[in-house]
mmCIF file of C-alpha atoms in Angstrom:
data_model
loop_
_atom_site.group_PDB
_atom_site.id
_atom_site.type_symbol
_atom_site.label_atom_id
_atom_site.label_comp_id
_atom_site.label_asym_id
_atom_site.label_seq_id
_atom_site.Cartn_x
_atom_site.Cartn_y
_atom_site.Cartn_z
ATOM 1 C CA UNK A 653 27.320 -57.280 -26.011
ATOM 2 C CA UNK A 654 23.636 -56.530 -25.382
ATOM 3 C CA UNK A 655 22.865 -52.878 -26.152
ATOM 4 C CA UNK A 656 19.917 -50.770 -25.108
ATOM 5 C CA UNK A 657 18.459 -47.508 -26.264
ATOM 6 C CA UNK A 658 17.508 -45.640 -23.108
ATOM 7 C CA UNK A 659 17.267 -42.229 -21.479
ATOM 8 C CA UNK A 660 19.784 -40.456 -19.280
ATOM 9 C CA UNK A 661 18.308 -37.943 -16.827
ATOM 10 C CA UNK A 662 19.520 -34.325 -16.691
ATOM 11 C CA UNK A 663 18.091 -31.076 -15.348
ATOM 12 C CA UNK A 664 16.885 -30.249 -11.862
ATOM 13 C CA UNK A 665 14.135 -31.351 -9.526
ATOM 14 C CA UNK A 666 10.760 -30.571 -11.064
ATOM 15 C CA UNK A 667 12.291 -29.856 -14.494
ATOM 16 C CA UNK A 668 14.007 -32.955 -15.867
ATOM 17 C CA UNK A 669 15.010 -33.572 -19.470
ATOM 18 C CA UNK A 670 16.708 -36.575 -21.002
ATOM 19 C CA UNK A 671 19.368 -37.599 -23.471
ATOM 20 C CA UNK A 672 18.584 -40.577 -25.718
ATOM 21 C CA UNK A 673 21.660 -42.807 -25.664
ATOM 22 C CA UNK A 674 22.792 -46.228 -26.795
ATOM 23 C CA UNK A 675 24.541 -48.015 -23.920
ATOM 24 C CA UNK A 676 25.589 -51.412 -22.650
ATOM 25 C CA UNK A 677 22.672 -52.932 -20.757
ATOM 26 C CA UNK A 678 25.020 -53.779 -17.866
ATOM 27 C CA UNK A 679 25.970 -50.128 -17.242
ATOM 28 C CA UNK A 680 23.934 -47.954 -14.839
ATOM 29 C CA UNK A 681 21.271 -45.637 -16.222
ATOM 30 C CA UNK A 682 23.304 -42.432 -15.927
ATOM 31 C CA UNK A 683 26.686 -44.104 -16.513
ATOM 32 C CA UNK A 684 28.801 -44.267 -19.618
ATOM 33 C CA UNK A 685 27.212 -44.800 -23.031
ATOM 34 C CA UNK A 686 28.232 -45.788 -26.539
ATOM 35 C CA UNK A 687 26.520 -43.025 -28.525
ATOM 36 C CA UNK A 688 24.064 -40.188 -27.924
ATOM 37 C CA UNK A 689 21.390 -40.183 -30.624
ATOM 38 C CA UNK A 690 18.983 -37.488 -29.422
ATOM 39 C CA UNK A 691 17.211 -35.652 -26.619
ATOM 40 C CA UNK A 692 13.761 -35.677 -25.062
ATOM 41 C CA UNK A 693 12.124 -32.815 -23.126
ATOM 42 C CA UNK A 694 8.734 -33.703 -21.606
ATOM 43 C CA UNK A 695 8.249 -30.231 -20.079
ATOM 44 C CA UNK A 696 6.672 -28.827 -23.257
ATOM 45 C CA UNK A 697 3.354 -29.655 -24.882
ATOM 46 C CA UNK A 698 3.796 -31.604 -27.054
ATOM 47 C CA UNK A 699 7.065 -33.000 -25.732
ATOM 48 C CA UNK A 700 10.144 -31.828 -27.646
ATOM 49 C CA UNK A 701 12.081 -34.639 -29.339
ATOM 50 C CA UNK A 702 15.317 -34.055 -31.217
ATOM 51 C CA UNK A 703 16.408 -37.370 -32.703
ATOM 52 C CA UNK A 704 19.071 -38.497 -35.143
ATOM 53 C CA UNK A 705 16.694 -40.594 -37.227
ATOM 54 C CA UNK A 706 19.300 -42.472 -39.264
ATOM 55 C CA UNK A 707 21.448 -43.482 -36.269
ATOM 56 C CA UNK A 708 18.407 -44.535 -34.243
ATOM 57 C CA UNK A 709 17.221 -46.682 -37.165
ATOM 58 C CA UNK A 710 20.699 -48.166 -37.524
ATOM 59 C CA UNK A 711 20.872 -49.249 -33.873
ATOM 60 C CA UNK A 712 17.428 -50.829 -34.116
ATOM 61 C CA UNK A 713 18.496 -52.774 -37.192
ATOM 62 C CA UNK A 714 21.602 -54.121 -35.460
ATOM 63 C CA UNK A 715 19.557 -55.373 -32.493
ATOM 64 C CA UNK A 716 19.540 -52.604 -29.856
ATOM 65 C CA UNK A 717 16.514 -52.916 -27.579
ATOM 66 C CA UNK A 718 14.718 -49.699 -26.526
ATOM 67 C CA UNK A 719 13.329 -49.267 -23.033
ATOM 68 C CA UNK A 720 9.607 -48.452 -22.674
ATOM 69 C CA UNK A 721 10.130 -44.663 -22.580
ATOM 70 C CA UNK A 722 12.714 -44.798 -25.357
ATOM 71 C CA UNK A 723 10.273 -46.871 -27.429
ATOM 72 C CA UNK A 724 7.666 -44.109 -27.066
ATOM 73 C CA UNK A 725 10.219 -41.524 -28.229
ATOM 74 C CA UNK A 726 11.251 -43.613 -31.240
ATOM 75 C CA UNK A 727 7.627 -44.366 -32.084
ATOM 76 C CA UNK A 728 6.584 -40.710 -32.135
ATOM 77 C CA UNK A 729 9.314 -39.857 -34.618
ATOM 78 C CA UNK A 730 8.477 -42.870 -36.804
ATOM 79 C CA UNK A 731 11.700 -44.808 -36.280
ATOM 80 C CA UNK A 732 9.863 -47.951 -35.187
ATOM 81 C CA UNK A 733 7.454 -47.686 -38.139
ATOM 82 C CA UNK A 734 10.301 -47.228 -40.623
ATOM 83 C CA UNK A 735 12.101 -50.242 -39.185
ATOM 84 C CA UNK A 736 8.892 -52.282 -39.476
ATOM 85 C CA UNK A 737 8.303 -51.203 -43.115
ATOM 86 C CA UNK A 738 11.877 -52.006 -44.064
ATOM 87 C CA UNK A 739 11.367 -55.442 -42.536
ATOM 88 C CA UNK A 740 8.368 -55.891 -44.862
ATOM 89 C CA UNK A 741 10.523 -54.891 -47.827
ATOM 90 C CA UNK A 742 13.107 -57.502 -46.883
ATOM 91 C CA UNK A 743 10.380 -60.148 -46.706
ATOM 92 C CA UNK A 744 9.049 -59.058 -50.117
ATOM 93 C CA UNK A 745 5.678 -57.839 -48.879
ATOM 94 C CA UNK A 746 6.065 -54.638 -50.952
ATOM 95 C CA UNK A 747 8.776 -52.767 -52.731
ATOM 96 C CA UNK A 748 10.895 -49.966 -51.364
ATOM 97 C CA UNK A 749 8.969 -47.221 -53.219
ATOM 98 C CA UNK A 750 5.676 -48.334 -51.686
ATOM 99 C CA UNK A 751 7.353 -48.527 -48.283
ATOM 100 C CA UNK A 752 8.648 -44.981 -48.665
ATOM 101 C CA UNK A 753 5.213 -43.747 -49.779
ATOM 102 C CA UNK A 754 3.530 -45.363 -46.788
ATOM 103 C CA UNK A 755 6.038 -43.816 -44.433
ATOM 104 C CA UNK A 756 5.639 -40.320 -45.958
ATOM 105 C CA UNK A 757 1.856 -40.527 -45.644
ATOM 106 C CA UNK A 758 2.176 -41.513 -41.991
ATOM 107 C CA UNK A 759 4.715 -38.789 -41.375
ATOM 108 C CA UNK A 760 2.387 -36.166 -42.880
ATOM 109 C CA UNK A 761 -0.494 -37.289 -40.687
ATOM 110 C CA UNK A 762 1.781 -37.220 -37.660
ATOM 111 C CA UNK A 763 2.908 -33.680 -38.429
ATOM 112 C CA UNK A 764 -0.694 -32.509 -38.750
ATOM 113 C CA UNK A 765 -1.553 -34.189 -35.460
ATOM 114 C CA UNK A 766 1.370 -32.553 -33.684
ATOM 115 C CA UNK A 767 0.523 -29.186 -35.241
ATOM 116 C CA UNK A 768 -3.048 -29.478 -33.971
ATOM 117 C CA UNK A 769 -1.767 -30.172 -30.475
ATOM 118 C CA UNK A 770 0.487 -27.114 -30.709
ATOM 119 C CA UNK A 771 -2.363 -24.927 -31.985
ATOM 120 C CA UNK A 772 -4.672 -26.126 -29.235
ATOM 121 C CA UNK A 773 -2.007 -25.422 -26.649
ATOM 122 C CA UNK A 774 -1.427 -21.962 -28.109
ATOM 123 C CA UNK A 775 -5.160 -21.207 -28.062
ATOM 124 C CA UNK A 776 -5.437 -22.495 -24.528
ATOM 125 C CA UNK A 777 -2.521 -20.312 -23.457
ATOM 126 C CA UNK A 778 -4.040 -17.229 -25.111
ATOM 127 C CA UNK A 779 -7.362 -17.901 -23.378
ATOM 128 C CA UNK A 780 -5.586 -18.453 -20.094
ATOM 129 C CA UNK A 781 -3.564 -15.266 -20.547
ATOM 130 C CA UNK A 782 -6.722 -13.313 -21.370
ATOM 131 C CA UNK A 783 -8.488 -14.708 -18.309
ATOM 132 C CA UNK A 784 -5.509 -13.879 -16.145
ATOM 133 C CA UNK A 785 -5.366 -10.378 -17.616
ATOM 134 C CA UNK A 786 -9.051 -9.773 -16.911
ATOM 135 C CA UNK A 787 -8.641 -11.096 -13.385
ATOM 136 C CA UNK A 788 -5.614 -8.859 -12.883
ATOM 137 C CA UNK A 789 -7.592 -5.859 -14.154
ATOM 138 C CA UNK A 790 -10.390 -6.595 -11.688
ATOM 139 C CA UNK A 791 -7.875 -6.951 -8.877
ATOM 140 C CA UNK A 792 -6.193 -3.660 -9.820
ATOM 141 C CA UNK A 793 -9.599 -1.984 -10.039
ATOM 142 C CA UNK A 794 -10.524 -3.220 -6.566
ATOM 143 C CA UNK A 795 -7.160 -2.065 -5.222
ATOM 144 C CA UNK A 796 -7.649 1.360 -6.811
ATOM 145 C CA UNK A 797 -11.118 1.653 -5.257
ATOM 146 C CA UNK A 798 -9.774 0.709 -1.829
ATOM 147 C CA UNK A 799 -6.908 3.196 -2.219
ATOM 148 C CA UNK A 800 -9.277 5.972 -3.329
ATOM 149 C CA UNK A 801 -11.570 5.265 -0.375
ATOM 150 C CA UNK A 802 -8.607 5.310 1.968
ATOM 151 C CA UNK A 803 -7.418 8.631 0.569
ATOM 152 C CA UNK A 804 -10.946 10.060 0.858
ATOM 153 C CA UNK A 805 -11.145 8.895 4.476
ATOM 154 C CA UNK A 806 -7.770 10.477 5.245
ATOM 155 C CA UNK A 807 -8.837 13.747 3.580
ATOM 156 C CA UNK A 808 -12.135 13.756 5.505
ATOM 157 C CA UNK A 809 -10.301 13.031 8.745
ATOM 158 C CA UNK A 810 -7.875 15.887 8.087
ATOM 159 C CA UNK A 811 -10.750 18.257 7.253
ATOM 160 C CA UNK A 812 -12.622 17.254 10.416
ATOM 161 C CA UNK A 813 -9.481 17.697 12.487
ATOM 162 C CA UNK A 814 -8.796 21.109 10.935
ATOM 163 C CA UNK A 815 -12.416 22.194 11.620
ATOM 164 C CA UNK A 816 -12.188 20.941 15.181
ATOM 165 C CA UNK A 817 -8.941 22.859 15.702
ATOM 166 C CA UNK A 818 -10.461 25.997 14.155
ATOM 167 C CA UNK A 819 -13.537 25.701 16.397
ATOM 168 C CA UNK A 820 -11.301 25.181 19.417
ATOM 169 C CA UNK A 821 -9.221 28.256 18.526
ATOM 170 C CA UNK A 822 -12.394 30.331 18.010
ATOM 171 C CA UNK A 823 -13.786 29.152 21.368
ATOM 172 C CA UNK A 824 -10.483 29.904 23.076
ATOM 173 C CA UNK A 825 -10.353 33.385 21.507
ATOM 174 C CA UNK A 826 -13.956 34.054 22.567
ATOM 175 C CA UNK A 827 -13.224 32.873 26.129
ATOM 176 C CA UNK A 828 -10.099 35.028 26.292
ATOM 177 C CA UNK A 829 -12.038 38.044 25.012
ATOM 178 C CA UNK A 830 -14.815 37.454 27.567
ATOM 179 C CA UNK A 831 -12.283 37.063 30.368
ATOM 180 C CA UNK A 832 -10.517 40.244 29.313
ATOM 181 C CA UNK A 833 -13.839 42.098 29.179
ATOM 182 C CA UNK A 834 -14.724 40.806 32.639
ATOM 183 C CA UNK A 835 -11.382 41.968 34.011
ATOM 184 C CA UNK A 836 -11.537 45.443 32.435
ATOM 185 C CA UNK A 837 -15.242 46.102 33.189
ATOM 186 C CA UNK A 838 -14.773 47.114 36.903
ATOM 187 C CA UNK A 839 -11.924 49.475 36.020
ATOM 188 C CA UNK A 840 -13.987 51.078 33.274
ATOM 189 C CA UNK A 841 -16.987 51.479 35.580
ATOM 190 C CA UNK A 842 -14.726 53.025 38.274
ATOM 191 C CA UNK A 843 -13.290 55.465 35.762
ATOM 192 C CA UNK A 844 -16.781 56.456 34.641
ATOM 193 C CA UNK A 845 -17.887 57.007 38.272
ATOM 194 C CA UNK A 846 -14.814 59.075 39.064
ATOM 195 C CA UNK A 847 -15.292 61.108 35.940
ATOM 196 C CA UNK A 848 -18.946 61.708 36.818
ATOM 197 C CA UNK A 849 -18.085 62.695 40.388
ATOM 198 C CA UNK A 850 -15.366 65.097 39.317
ATOM 199 C CA UNK A 851 -17.329 66.662 36.513
ATOM 200 C CA UNK A 852 -20.659 67.336 38.382
ATOM 201 C CA UNK A 853 -19.468 69.702 41.263
ATOM 202 C CA UNK A 854 -17.419 71.834 38.924
ATOM 203 C CA UNK A 855 -20.445 72.467 36.838
ATOM 204 C CA UNK A 856 -22.540 73.443 39.970
ATOM 205 C CA UNK A 857 -19.836 75.791 41.201
ATOM 206 C CA UNK A 858 -19.663 77.538 37.901
ATOM 207 C CA UNK A 859 -23.440 77.962 37.967
ATOM 208 C CA UNK A 860 -23.351 79.430 41.510
ATOM 209 C CA UNK A 861 -20.655 81.869 40.576
ATOM 210 C CA UNK A 862 -22.664 82.986 37.641
ATOM 211 C CA UNK A 863 -25.721 83.496 39.872
ATOM 212 C CA UNK A 864 -23.826 85.519 42.612
ATOM 213 C CA UNK A 865 -22.213 88.039 40.288
ATOM 214 C CA UNK A 866 -24.319 91.327 40.492
ATOM 215 C CA UNK A 867 -25.565 92.863 37.386
ATOM 216 C CA UNK A 868 -23.677 96.121 36.752
ATOM 217 C CA UNK A 869 -25.841 99.142 35.909
ATOM 218 C CA UNK A 870 -24.666 101.391 33.168
ATOM 219 C CA UNK A 871 -22.750 104.500 34.486
ATOM 220 C CA UNK A 872 -23.955 107.878 33.259
ATOM 221 C CA UNK A 873 -21.500 109.900 31.299
ATOM 222 C CA UNK A 874 -20.083 113.014 33.302
ATOM 223 C CA UNK A 875 -21.322 116.533 32.363
ATOM 224 C CA UNK A 876 -19.180 118.433 30.064
ATOM 225 C CA UNK A 877 -17.078 121.033 31.913
ATOM 226 C CA UNK A 878 -17.099 124.535 30.757
ATOM 227 C CA UNK A 879 -13.950 126.363 30.004
ATOM 228 C CA UNK A 880 -12.312 128.093 33.007
ATOM 229 C CA UNK A 881 -12.098 131.477 31.443
ATOM 230 C CA UNK A 882 -15.805 131.676 30.817
ATOM 231 C CA UNK A 883 -16.594 130.911 34.442
ATOM 232 C CA UNK A 884 -14.291 133.616 35.699
ATOM 233 C CA UNK A 885 -15.828 136.260 33.509
ATOM 234 C CA UNK A 886 -19.193 135.548 34.849
#
């Protein structure tokens, strides 16, 4: 039975992740499989690979053939390199200790390389977040300025409207007062004329009466009468 190491697709549209499986080459891609040996998520940077190293190496040694994408996954975790080194040991090119040392050195370099990618991605994200934050601050500042201007315009409009209403009320009050004065002026003038007409003759009559009254002369006091008895004796 020809076996393959390949990927089975999971997830949703726009966010797919994969299971690394060993399956019969005659079965469909997402059909049944013999063994699941890991997972692969390309949505992160770097891509996240969780692989059972020993089982993947075992299947390579027994003749399983990886697909192109599965080969990339196995290569990044060093499975293909370990299989190649062990082949050199079997051929007597070097001993097992040297093979292990070579693999550890490669693994260390690979870890540093992956860590650098992670650090760069983290720095890039921080820079992007900072840029986005500054842009958001500018947007909020512009919104605040527009809102303040709008509030100022509303306040000015209210003040102008209140002044206009106050001026209109003052004009209406002045017009009403003028109209009332115009209506009451003839009556007041008539009252003044009547009062003048009534008051003037009375004053003239009183003056005439005072002029016609004769001046009384003082009356002389009567002579003192003598007693009756004295007159008879004479």
